[in-house]
Coordinates of C-alpha atoms in Angstrom, one line a residue:
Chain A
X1 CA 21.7 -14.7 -19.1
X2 CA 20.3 -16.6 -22.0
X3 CA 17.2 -17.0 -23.8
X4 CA 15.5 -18.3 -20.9
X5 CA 15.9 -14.8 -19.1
X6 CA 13.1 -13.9 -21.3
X7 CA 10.5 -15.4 -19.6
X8 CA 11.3 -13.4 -16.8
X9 CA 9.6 -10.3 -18.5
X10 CA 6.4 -12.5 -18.5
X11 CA 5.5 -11.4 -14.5
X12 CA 6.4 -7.7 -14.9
X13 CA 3.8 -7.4 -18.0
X14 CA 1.3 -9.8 -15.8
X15 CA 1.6 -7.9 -12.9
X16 CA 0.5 -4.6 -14.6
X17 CA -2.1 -5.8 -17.2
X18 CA -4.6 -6.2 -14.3
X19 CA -4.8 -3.2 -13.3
X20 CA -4.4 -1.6 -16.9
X21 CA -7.7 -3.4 -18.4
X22 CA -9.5 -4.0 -15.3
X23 CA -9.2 -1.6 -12.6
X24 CA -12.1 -2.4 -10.9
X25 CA -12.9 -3.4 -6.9
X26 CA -15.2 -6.5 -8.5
X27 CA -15.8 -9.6 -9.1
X28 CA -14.2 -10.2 -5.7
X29 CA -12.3 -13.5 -5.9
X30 CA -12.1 -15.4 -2.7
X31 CA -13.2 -12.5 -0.8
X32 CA -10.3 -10.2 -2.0
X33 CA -11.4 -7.1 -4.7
X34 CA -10.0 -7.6 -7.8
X35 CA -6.8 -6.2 -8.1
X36 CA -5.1 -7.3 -4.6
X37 CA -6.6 -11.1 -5.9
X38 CA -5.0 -9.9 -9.5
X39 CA -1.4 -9.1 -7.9
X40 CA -1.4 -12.1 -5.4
X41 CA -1.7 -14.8 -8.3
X42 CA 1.0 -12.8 -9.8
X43 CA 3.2 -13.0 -7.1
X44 CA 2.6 -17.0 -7.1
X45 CA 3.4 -17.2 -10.9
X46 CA 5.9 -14.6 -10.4
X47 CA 7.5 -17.6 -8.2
X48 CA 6.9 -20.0 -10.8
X49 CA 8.8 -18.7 -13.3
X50 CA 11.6 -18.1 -11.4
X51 CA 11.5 -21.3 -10.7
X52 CA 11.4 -22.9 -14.0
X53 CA 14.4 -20.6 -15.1
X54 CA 16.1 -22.0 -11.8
X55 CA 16.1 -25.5 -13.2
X56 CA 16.5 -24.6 -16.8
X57 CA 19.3 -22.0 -16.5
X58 CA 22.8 -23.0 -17.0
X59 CA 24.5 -20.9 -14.7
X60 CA 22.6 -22.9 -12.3
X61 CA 25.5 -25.8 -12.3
X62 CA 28.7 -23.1 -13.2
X63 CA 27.7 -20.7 -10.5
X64 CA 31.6 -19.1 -10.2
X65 CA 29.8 -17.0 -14.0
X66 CA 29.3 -13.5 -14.3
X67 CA 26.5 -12.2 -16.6
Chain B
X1 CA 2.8 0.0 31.4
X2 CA 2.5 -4.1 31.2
X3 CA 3.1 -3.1 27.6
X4 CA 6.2 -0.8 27.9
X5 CA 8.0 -3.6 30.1
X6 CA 7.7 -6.0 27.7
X7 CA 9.2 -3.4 24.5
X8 CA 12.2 -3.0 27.1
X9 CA 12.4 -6.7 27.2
X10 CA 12.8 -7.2 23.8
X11 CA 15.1 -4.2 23.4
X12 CA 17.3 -5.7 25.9
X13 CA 17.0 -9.1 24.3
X14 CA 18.2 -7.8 20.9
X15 CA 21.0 -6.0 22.8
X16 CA 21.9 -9.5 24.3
X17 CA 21.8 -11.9 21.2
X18 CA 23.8 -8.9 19.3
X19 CA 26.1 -8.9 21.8
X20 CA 26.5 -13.3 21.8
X21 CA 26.5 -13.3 18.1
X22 CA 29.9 -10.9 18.0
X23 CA 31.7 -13.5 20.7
X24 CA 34.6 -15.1 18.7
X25 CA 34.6 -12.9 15.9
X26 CA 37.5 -10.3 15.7
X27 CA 35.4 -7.3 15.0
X28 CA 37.4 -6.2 11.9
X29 CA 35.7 -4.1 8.8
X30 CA 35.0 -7.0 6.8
X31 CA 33.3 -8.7 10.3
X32 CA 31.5 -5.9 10.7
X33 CA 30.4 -5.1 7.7
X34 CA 29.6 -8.3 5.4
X35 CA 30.2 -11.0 8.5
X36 CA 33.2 -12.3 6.8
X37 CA 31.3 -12.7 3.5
X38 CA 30.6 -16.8 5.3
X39 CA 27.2 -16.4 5.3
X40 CA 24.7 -19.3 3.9
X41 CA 21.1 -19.7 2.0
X42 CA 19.5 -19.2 5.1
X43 CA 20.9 -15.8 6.7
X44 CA 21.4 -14.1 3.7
X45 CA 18.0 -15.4 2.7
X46 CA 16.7 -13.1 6.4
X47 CA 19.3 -10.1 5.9
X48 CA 17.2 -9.9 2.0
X49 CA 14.3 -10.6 3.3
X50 CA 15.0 -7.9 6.2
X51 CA 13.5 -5.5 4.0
X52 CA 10.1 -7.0 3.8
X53 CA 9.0 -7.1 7.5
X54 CA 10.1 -4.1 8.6
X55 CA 8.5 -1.3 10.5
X56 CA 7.5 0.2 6.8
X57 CA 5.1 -3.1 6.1
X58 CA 4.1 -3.1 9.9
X59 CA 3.0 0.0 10.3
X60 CA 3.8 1.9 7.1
X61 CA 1.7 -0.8 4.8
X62 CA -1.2 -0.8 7.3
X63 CA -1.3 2.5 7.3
X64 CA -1.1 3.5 3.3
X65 CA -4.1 0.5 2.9
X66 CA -6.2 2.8 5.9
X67 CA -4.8 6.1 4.2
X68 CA -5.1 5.8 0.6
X69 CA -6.2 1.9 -0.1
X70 CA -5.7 0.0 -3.1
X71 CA -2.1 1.8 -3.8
X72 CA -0.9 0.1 -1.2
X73 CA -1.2 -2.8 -2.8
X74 CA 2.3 -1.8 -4.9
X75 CA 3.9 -2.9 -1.8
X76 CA 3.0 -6.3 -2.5
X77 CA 3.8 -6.1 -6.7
X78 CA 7.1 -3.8 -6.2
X79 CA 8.6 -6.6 -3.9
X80 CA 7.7 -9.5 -6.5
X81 CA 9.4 -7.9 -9.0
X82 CA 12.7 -6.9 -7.3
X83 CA 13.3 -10.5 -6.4
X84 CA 12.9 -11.0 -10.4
X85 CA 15.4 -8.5 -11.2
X86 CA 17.9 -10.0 -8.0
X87 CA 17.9 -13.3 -10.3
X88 CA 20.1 -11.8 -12.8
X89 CA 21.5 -8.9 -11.3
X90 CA 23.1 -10.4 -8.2
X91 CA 25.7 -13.2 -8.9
X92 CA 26.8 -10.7 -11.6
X93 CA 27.3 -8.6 -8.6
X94 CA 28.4 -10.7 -5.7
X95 CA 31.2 -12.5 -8.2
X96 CA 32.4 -9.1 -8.9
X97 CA 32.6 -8.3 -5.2
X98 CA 34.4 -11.4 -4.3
X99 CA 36.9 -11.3 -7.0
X100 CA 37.9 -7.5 -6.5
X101 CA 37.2 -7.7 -2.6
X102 CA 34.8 -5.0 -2.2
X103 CA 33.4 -4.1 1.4
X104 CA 30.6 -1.5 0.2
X105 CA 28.4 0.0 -2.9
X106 CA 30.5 2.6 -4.3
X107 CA 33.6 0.8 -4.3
X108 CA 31.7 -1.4 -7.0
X109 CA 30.9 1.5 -9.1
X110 CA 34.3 3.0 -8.2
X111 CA 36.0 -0.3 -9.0
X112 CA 33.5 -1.1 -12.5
X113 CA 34.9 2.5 -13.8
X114 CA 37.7 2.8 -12.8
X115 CA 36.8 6.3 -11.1
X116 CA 37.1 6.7 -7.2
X117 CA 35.2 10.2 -7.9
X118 CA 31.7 8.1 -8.6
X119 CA 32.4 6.4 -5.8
X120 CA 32.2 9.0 -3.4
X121 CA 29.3 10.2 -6.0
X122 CA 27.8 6.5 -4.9
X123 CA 28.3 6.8 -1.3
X124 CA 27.1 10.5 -1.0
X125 CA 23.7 9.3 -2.9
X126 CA 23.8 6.4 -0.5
X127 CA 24.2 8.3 2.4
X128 CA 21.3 10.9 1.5
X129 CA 19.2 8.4 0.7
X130 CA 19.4 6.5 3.7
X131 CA 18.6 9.6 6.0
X132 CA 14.8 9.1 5.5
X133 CA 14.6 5.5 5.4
X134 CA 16.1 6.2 8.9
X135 CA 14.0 8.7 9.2
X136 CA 11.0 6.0 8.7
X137 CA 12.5 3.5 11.1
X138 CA 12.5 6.0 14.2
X139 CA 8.9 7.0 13.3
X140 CA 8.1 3.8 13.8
X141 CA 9.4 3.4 16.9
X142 CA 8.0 7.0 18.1
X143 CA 4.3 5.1 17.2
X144 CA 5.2 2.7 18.9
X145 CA 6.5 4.3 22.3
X146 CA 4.1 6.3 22.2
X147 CA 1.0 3.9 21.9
X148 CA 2.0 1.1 23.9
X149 CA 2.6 4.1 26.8
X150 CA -1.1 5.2 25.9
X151 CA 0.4 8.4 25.4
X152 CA 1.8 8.7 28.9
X153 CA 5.5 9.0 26.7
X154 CA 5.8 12.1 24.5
X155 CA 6.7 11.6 20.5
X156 CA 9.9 14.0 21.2
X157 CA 10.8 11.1 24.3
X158 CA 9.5 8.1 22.0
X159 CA 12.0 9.3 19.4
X160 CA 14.8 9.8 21.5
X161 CA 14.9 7.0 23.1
X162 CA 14.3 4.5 20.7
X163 CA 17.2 6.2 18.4
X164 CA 19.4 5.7 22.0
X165 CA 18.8 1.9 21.8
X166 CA 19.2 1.5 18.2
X167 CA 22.5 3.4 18.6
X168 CA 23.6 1.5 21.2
X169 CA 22.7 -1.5 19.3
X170 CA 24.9 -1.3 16.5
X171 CA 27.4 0.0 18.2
X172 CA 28.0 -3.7 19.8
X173 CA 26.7 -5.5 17.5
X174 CA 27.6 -5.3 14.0
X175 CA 25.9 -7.1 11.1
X176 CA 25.8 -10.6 12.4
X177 CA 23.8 -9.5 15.7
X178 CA 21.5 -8.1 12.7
X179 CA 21.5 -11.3 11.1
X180 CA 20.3 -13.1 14.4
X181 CA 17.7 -10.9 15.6
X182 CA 16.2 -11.0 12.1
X183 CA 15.3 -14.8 13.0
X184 CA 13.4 -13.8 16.0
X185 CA 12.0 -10.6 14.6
X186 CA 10.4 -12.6 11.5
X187 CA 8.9 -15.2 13.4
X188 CA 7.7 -12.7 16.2
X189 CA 6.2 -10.6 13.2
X190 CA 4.7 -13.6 11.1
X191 CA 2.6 -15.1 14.1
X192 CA 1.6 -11.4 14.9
X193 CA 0.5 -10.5 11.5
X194 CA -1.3 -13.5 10.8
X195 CA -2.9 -13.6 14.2
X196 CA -3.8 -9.5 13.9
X197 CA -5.1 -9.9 9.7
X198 CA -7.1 -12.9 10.7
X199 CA -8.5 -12.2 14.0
X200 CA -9.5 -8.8 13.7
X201 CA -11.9 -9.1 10.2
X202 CA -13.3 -12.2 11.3
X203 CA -14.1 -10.3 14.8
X204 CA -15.5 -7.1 13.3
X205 CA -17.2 -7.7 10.5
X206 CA -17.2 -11.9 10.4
X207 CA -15.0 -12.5 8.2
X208 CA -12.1 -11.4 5.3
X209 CA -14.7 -11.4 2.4
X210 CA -17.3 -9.6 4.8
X211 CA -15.0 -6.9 5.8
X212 CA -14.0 -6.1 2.5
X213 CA -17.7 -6.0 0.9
X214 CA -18.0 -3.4 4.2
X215 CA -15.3 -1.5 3.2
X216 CA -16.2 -1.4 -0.4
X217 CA -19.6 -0.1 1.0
X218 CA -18.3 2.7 3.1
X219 CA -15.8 3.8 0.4
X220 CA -17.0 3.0 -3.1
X221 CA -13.7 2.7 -5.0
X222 CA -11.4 2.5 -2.2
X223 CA -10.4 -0.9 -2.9
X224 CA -9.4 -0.1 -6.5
X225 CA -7.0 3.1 -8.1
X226 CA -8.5 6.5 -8.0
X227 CA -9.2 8.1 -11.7
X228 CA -6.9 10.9 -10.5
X229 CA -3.4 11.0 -8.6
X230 CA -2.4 7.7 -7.0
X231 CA -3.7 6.1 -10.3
X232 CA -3.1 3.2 -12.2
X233 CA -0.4 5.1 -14.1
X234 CA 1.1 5.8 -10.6
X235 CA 0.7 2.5 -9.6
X236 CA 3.1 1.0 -12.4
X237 CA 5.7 3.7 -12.6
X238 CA 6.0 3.2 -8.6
X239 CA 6.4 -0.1 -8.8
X240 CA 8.8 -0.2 -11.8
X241 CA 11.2 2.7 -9.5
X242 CA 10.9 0.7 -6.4
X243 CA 11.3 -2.9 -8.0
X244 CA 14.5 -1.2 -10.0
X245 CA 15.9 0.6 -7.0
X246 CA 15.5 -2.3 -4.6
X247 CA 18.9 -3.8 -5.0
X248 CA 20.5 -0.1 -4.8
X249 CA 20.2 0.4 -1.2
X250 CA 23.5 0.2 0.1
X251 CA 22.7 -1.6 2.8
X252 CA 21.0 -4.3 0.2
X253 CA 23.3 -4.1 -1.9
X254 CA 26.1 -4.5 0.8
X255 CA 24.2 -7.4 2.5
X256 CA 24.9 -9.4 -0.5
X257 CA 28.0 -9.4 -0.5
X258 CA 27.6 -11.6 3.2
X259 CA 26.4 -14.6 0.7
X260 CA 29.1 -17.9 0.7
X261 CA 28.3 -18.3 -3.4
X262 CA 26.3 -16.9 -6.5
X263 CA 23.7 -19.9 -6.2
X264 CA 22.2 -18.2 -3.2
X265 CA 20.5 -15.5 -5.0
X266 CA 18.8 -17.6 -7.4
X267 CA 17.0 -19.9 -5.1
X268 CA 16.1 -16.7 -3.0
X269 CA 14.4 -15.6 -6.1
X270 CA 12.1 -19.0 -6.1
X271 CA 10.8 -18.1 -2.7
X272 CA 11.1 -14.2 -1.7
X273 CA 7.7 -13.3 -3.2
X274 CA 6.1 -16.1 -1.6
X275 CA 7.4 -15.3 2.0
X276 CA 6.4 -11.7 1.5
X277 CA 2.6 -12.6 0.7
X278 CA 2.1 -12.4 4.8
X279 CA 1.8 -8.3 3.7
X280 CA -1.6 -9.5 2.5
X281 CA -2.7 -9.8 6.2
X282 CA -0.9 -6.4 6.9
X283 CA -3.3 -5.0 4.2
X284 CA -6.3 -6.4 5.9
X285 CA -5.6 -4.9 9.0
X286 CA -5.3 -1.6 7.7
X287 CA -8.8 -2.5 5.9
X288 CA -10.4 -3.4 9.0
X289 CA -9.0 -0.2 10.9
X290 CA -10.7 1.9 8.0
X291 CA -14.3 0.3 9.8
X292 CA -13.2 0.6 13.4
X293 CA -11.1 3.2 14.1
X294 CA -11.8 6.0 11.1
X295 CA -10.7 9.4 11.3
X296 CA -6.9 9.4 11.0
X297 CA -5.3 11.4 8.4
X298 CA -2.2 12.1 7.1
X299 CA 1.1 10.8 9.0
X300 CA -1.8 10.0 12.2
X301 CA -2.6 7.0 9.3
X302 CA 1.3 5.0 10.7
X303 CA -1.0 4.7 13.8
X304 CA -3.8 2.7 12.7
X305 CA -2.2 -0.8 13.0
X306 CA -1.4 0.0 16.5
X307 CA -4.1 2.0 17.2
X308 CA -6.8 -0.9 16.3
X309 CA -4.7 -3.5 18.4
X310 CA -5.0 -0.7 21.4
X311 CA -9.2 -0.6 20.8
X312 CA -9.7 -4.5 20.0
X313 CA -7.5 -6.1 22.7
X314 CA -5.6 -5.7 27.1
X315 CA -2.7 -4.2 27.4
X316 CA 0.2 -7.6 27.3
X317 CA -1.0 -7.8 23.5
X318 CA -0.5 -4.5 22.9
X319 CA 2.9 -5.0 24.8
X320 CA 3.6 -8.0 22.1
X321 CA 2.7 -6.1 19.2
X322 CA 4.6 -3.6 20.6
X323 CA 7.6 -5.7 20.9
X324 CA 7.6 -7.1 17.6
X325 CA 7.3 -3.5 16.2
X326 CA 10.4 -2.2 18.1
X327 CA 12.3 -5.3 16.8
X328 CA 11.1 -4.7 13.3
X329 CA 12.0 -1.1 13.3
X330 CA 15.8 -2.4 15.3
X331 CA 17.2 -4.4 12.7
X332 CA 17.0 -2.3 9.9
X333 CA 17.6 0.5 11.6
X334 CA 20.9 -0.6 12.8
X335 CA 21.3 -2.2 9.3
X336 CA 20.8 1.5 8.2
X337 CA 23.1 3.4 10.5
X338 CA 26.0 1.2 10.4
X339 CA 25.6 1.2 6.4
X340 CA 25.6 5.1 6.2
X341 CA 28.2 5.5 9.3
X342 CA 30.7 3.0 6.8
X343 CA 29.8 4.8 4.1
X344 CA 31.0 8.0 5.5
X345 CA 33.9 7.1 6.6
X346 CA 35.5 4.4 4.2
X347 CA 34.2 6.0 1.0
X348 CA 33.9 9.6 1.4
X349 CA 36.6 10.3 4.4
X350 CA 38.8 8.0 3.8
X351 CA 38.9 9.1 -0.1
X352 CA 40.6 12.3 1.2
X353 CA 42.8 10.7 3.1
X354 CA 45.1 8.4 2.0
X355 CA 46.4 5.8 4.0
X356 CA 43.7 5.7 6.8
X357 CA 44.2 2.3 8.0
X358 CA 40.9 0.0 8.4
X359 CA 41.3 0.3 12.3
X360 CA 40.6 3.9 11.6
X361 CA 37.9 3.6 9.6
X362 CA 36.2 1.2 11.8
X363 CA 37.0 3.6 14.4
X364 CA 35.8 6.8 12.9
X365 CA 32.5 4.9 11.8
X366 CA 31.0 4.2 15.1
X367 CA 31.8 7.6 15.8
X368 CA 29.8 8.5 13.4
X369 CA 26.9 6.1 13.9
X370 CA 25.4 8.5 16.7
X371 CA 26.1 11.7 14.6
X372 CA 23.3 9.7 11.8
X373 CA 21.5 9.2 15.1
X374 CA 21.2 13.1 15.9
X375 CA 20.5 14.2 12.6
X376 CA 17.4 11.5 11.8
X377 CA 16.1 12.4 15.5
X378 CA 16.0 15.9 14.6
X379 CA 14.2 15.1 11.0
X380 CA 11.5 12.5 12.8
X381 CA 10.6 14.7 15.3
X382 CA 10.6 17.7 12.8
X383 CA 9.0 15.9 10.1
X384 CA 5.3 15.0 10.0
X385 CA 5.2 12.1 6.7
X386 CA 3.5 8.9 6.5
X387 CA 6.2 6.1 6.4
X388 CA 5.2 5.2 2.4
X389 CA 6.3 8.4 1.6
X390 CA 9.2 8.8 3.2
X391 CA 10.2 5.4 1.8
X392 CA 9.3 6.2 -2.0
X393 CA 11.4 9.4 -1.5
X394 CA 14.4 7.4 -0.4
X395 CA 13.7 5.2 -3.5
X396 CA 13.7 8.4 -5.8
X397 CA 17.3 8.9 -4.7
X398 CA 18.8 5.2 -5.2
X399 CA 17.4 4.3 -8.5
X400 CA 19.4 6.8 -9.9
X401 CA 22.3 4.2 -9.4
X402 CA 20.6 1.4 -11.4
X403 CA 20.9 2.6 -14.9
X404 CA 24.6 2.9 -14.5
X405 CA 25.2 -0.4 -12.2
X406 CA 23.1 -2.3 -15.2
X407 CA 25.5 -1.1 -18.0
X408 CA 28.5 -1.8 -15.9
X409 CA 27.3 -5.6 -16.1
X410 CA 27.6 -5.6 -20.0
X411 CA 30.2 -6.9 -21.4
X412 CA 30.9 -4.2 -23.3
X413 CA 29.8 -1.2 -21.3
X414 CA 28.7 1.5 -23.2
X415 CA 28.6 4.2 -20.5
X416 CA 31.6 6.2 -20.0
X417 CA 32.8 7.2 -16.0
X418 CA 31.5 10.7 -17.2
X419 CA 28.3 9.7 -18.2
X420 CA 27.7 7.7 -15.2
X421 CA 28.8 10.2 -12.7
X422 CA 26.8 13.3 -15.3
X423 CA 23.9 10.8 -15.3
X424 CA 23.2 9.9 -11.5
X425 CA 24.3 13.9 -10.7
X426 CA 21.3 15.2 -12.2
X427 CA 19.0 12.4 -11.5
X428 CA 19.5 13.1 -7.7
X429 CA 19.9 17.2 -8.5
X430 CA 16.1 16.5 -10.5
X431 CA 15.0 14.3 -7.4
X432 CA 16.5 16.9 -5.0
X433 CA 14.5 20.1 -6.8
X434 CA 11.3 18.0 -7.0
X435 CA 11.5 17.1 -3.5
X436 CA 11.9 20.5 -2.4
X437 CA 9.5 22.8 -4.6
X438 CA 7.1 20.1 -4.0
X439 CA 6.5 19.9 -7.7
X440 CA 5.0 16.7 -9.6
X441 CA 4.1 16.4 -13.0
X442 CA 0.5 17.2 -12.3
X443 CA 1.8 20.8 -11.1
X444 CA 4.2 21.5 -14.1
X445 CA 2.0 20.5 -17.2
X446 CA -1.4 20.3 -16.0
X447 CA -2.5 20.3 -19.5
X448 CA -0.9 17.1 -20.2
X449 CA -2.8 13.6 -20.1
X450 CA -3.7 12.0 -16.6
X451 CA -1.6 9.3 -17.5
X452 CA 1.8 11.3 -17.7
X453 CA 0.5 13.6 -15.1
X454 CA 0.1 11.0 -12.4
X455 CA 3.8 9.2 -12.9
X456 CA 5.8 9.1 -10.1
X457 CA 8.4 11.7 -10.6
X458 CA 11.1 9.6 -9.5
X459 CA 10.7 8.0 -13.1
X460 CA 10.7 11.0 -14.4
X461 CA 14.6 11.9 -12.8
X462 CA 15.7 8.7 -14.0
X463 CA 14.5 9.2 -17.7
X464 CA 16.8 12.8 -17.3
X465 CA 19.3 10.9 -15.8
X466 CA 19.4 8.1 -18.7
X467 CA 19.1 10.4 -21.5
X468 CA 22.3 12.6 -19.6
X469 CA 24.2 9.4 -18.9
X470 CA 23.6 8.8 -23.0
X471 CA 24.4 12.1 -24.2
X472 CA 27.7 12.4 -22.0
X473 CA 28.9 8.9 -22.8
X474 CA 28.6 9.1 -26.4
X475 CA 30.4 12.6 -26.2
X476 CA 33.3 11.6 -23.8
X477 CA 33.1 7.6 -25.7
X478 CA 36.7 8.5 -27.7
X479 CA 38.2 9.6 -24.3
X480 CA 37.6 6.5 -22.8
X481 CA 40.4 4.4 -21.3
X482 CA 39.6 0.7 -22.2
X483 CA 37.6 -0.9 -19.0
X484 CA 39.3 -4.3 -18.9
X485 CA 35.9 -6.9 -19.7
X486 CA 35.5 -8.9 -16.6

């Protein structure tokens, strides 16, 4: 795990910041209440950065290495 | 009884692929167990994602969003996460595995420490903690039985028989009839669940957006955390216990080990949140019960998927729902049984008795596999939980193990056998006391802030066991025989 591992944190702090600063049931965004539309995107960026660190980690091409 | 024919149908079409999907495999441990360790992307990819559509999102999310709300939404976040922390954790893991030829969990942490003691340690945890994750899986089925019979079939009948057919099931089958019947069970479950969380707001109130402005109106609040108990602060410790102890289920944990290479994991981790999003639609039909079938409380709230589906449409669709529920609640609990039966009697049994040969093991495990039967029948059918709960509770238990399995992947771990084993003894001995005396936080120091107060105390027994794991290693550290660096 290099550097890159960091961004990782990045959904974990995402995920819980909604709900921290704004737990409210409004402004309903595309018909969902806040915080299940809050923790949806999060699950879709949650699958972006995995996939950036996916194409930018090394142990991508030397897949045989431990931690 | 349209709708009971057709769960016996796709009981006996389980039984049938399990049974084809064993054919030129030599049922040996490692068959049995981790399928050879041959398995691809794609059936690794369904025994992972096994754990998403199970019956604990069919009925057990529905019925925490009709019970209690918005914190079933943590369902959806915990989930996310866990796939995050597979990323790293896993092809650490699964190379490990390979290279020592490990079958289950605790012969990893027996193997990491050098200390067949924490194994059994490991396996005992394992075991306890799969008991009400059983537990959850025949409770489901009971629901099941039960509705699609419109209560012509007691819950005590429900119980037994579904347990019989799971049983049975693994029995014959093994973990690559598992792996099979997971491709059926998550396309049966993905049309159902988007059919069910589309149809029934749009038929009810006219829409998603509609039903959720209704809902909002009949329970101001309901959609967001409450002030007190199931708070925000309960929402993130939950989430950070469950995401953590995701990968700790020995059955999990073992199901990795079916993967061909380390590359597998990663690209899971690209799409495993995205295929569990569907729990949105499980959410909304919980929602829309709230509106049209009100009143349940309690462990009545695992009914409300079903119990909707029974109001809003004839009996074959019940049947179908039915069907997919029984299949959803099969796989994992044969996943479950044969996990805890193996666990028995490779890590704990065999432990004691030196030079059991694998035959024997094999042998003495499906033995065993109705004996786990007996006891979660007797446990269901005593019990009277909602499905969440009895999940979180099994989550209490395994997290314990994640502290220690994270320092064993250091290169230089600083956690001695003794403070692993200390550590993970008290965590379960704190999770154990809390679960009995029904204490929480709230009860102990009710002077303390909200926030503390409304933790899940699961964190709170893995904080114990961290800080004991820390204290014993640094005590026992000059003791320590050198643990070769892998």
């Amino acid at each position: 795990m290099k550097l890159i591992g960091l961004l990782a944190v990045i959904p974990f702090i995402g995920m819980f910041a909604g709900p921290i600063f704004h737990n409210s049931v409004t402004p309903f965004i595309f018909g969902l209440p806040f915080i299940l539309a809050w923790i949806v995107a999060w699950v879709f960026i949650a699958s972006g950065t995995m996939a950036v660190i996916y194409f930018l980690d090394p142990a991508r091409t030397a897949p045989e290495e431990g931690l | 009884m349209i709708a009971l024919v057709l769960l016996a149908v796709s009981a006996a079409l389980a039984l049938g692929i399990g049974v084809k999907a064993r054919s030129g495999h030599v049922m040996g441990l490692e068959q049995w167990t981790v399928g050879g360790r041959g398995f691809g992307a794609a059936l690794v990819f369904l025994l992972l994602a096994g754990e998403i559509y199970t019956t604990f999102t069919f009925l057990g999310a529905s019925g925490y969003a009709y019970g209690l709300g918005a914190p079933a939404y943590y369902i959806l976040a915990y989930g996310t996460l866990a796939y995050i922390v597979s990323y790293f954790m896993l092809p650490a893991v699964w190379n490990y595995a390979r290279t020592h030829k490990l079958v289950s969990q605790p012969d990893f942490f027996a193997q990491k420490y050098g200390s067949p003691a924490l194994g059994v340690l490991v396996a005992l945890v394992g075991v306890i903690a799969l008991v009400p994750y059983l537990v959850l899986q025949f409770t489901g089925l009971g629901v099941i039985v039960v509705a699609a019979s419109y209560g012509a079939v007691s819950k005590a009948a429900a119980v037994l028989i579904g347990a019989a057919v799971v049983t049975f099931y693994v029995i014959i089958s093994g973990v690559r009839g598992s792996a099979w019947v997971s491709i059926i069970k998550d396309i049966l479950i993905i049309a159902v669940v988007l059919f069910l969380g589309l149809y029934l707001p749009a038929h009810y109130e006219g829409g998603v957006g509609a039903m959720f402005q209704a809902v909002d109106k009949a329970k101001p609040g309901f959609l967001a955390f409450a002030d007190h108990g199931k708070s925000v602060s309960w929402f993130v410790s939950t989430v950070l216990l469950t995401a953590f102890g995701f990968f700790m289920w020995p059955h999990s944990f073992g199901a990795c080990y079916t993967a061909r290479n380390a590359g597998v994991f990663r690209k899971n981790a690209i799409f495993l949140p995205l295929y569990q999003l569907v729990l949105c639609l499980v959410f909304f039909v919980g929602f829309t019960a709230v509106l049209v079938v009100p009143g349940l409380k309690g462990a009545a709230t695992n009914m409300a998927l079903l119990k909707i589906v029974v109001t809003a449409f004839p009996p074959w669709v019940v049947g179908i729902v039915g069907a997919t529920g029984v299949l959803t609640a099969l796989v994992p609990g044969s996943l479950i049984m044969m996990t805890a039966a193996t666990l028995f009697s490779r890590n704990i049994v065999a432990v004691f008795r030196p030079g059991q040969s694998d035959d024997q093991t094999v042998r003495l495990a499906k033995f065993l596999v109705p004996v786990v039967a007996l006891i979660a029948v007797y446990f269901t059918i005593a019990g009277s939980s909602t499905i969440v709960a009895l999940l979180l509770m099994g989550y209490s238990f395994v997290t314990q193990l994640f502290p220690a399995l994270l320092c064993s992947l250091m290169a230089r771990n600083p956690v001695t056998r003794q403070g692993a084993f200390a550590g993970i003894a008290v965590g379960v001995a704190a999770v154990v006391y809390f679960t009995v005396s029904n204490e929480t936080l709230a009860t102990l120091f009710p002077d303390w802030p909200e926030t503390i107060r409304d933790l899940n105390i699961g964190t709170v027994a893995v904080l114990l066991n961290i800080l004991v794991m820390a204290g014993v290693s640094a005590a026992t550290a000059t003791s320590r025989r050198a643990v070769p660096a892998e």
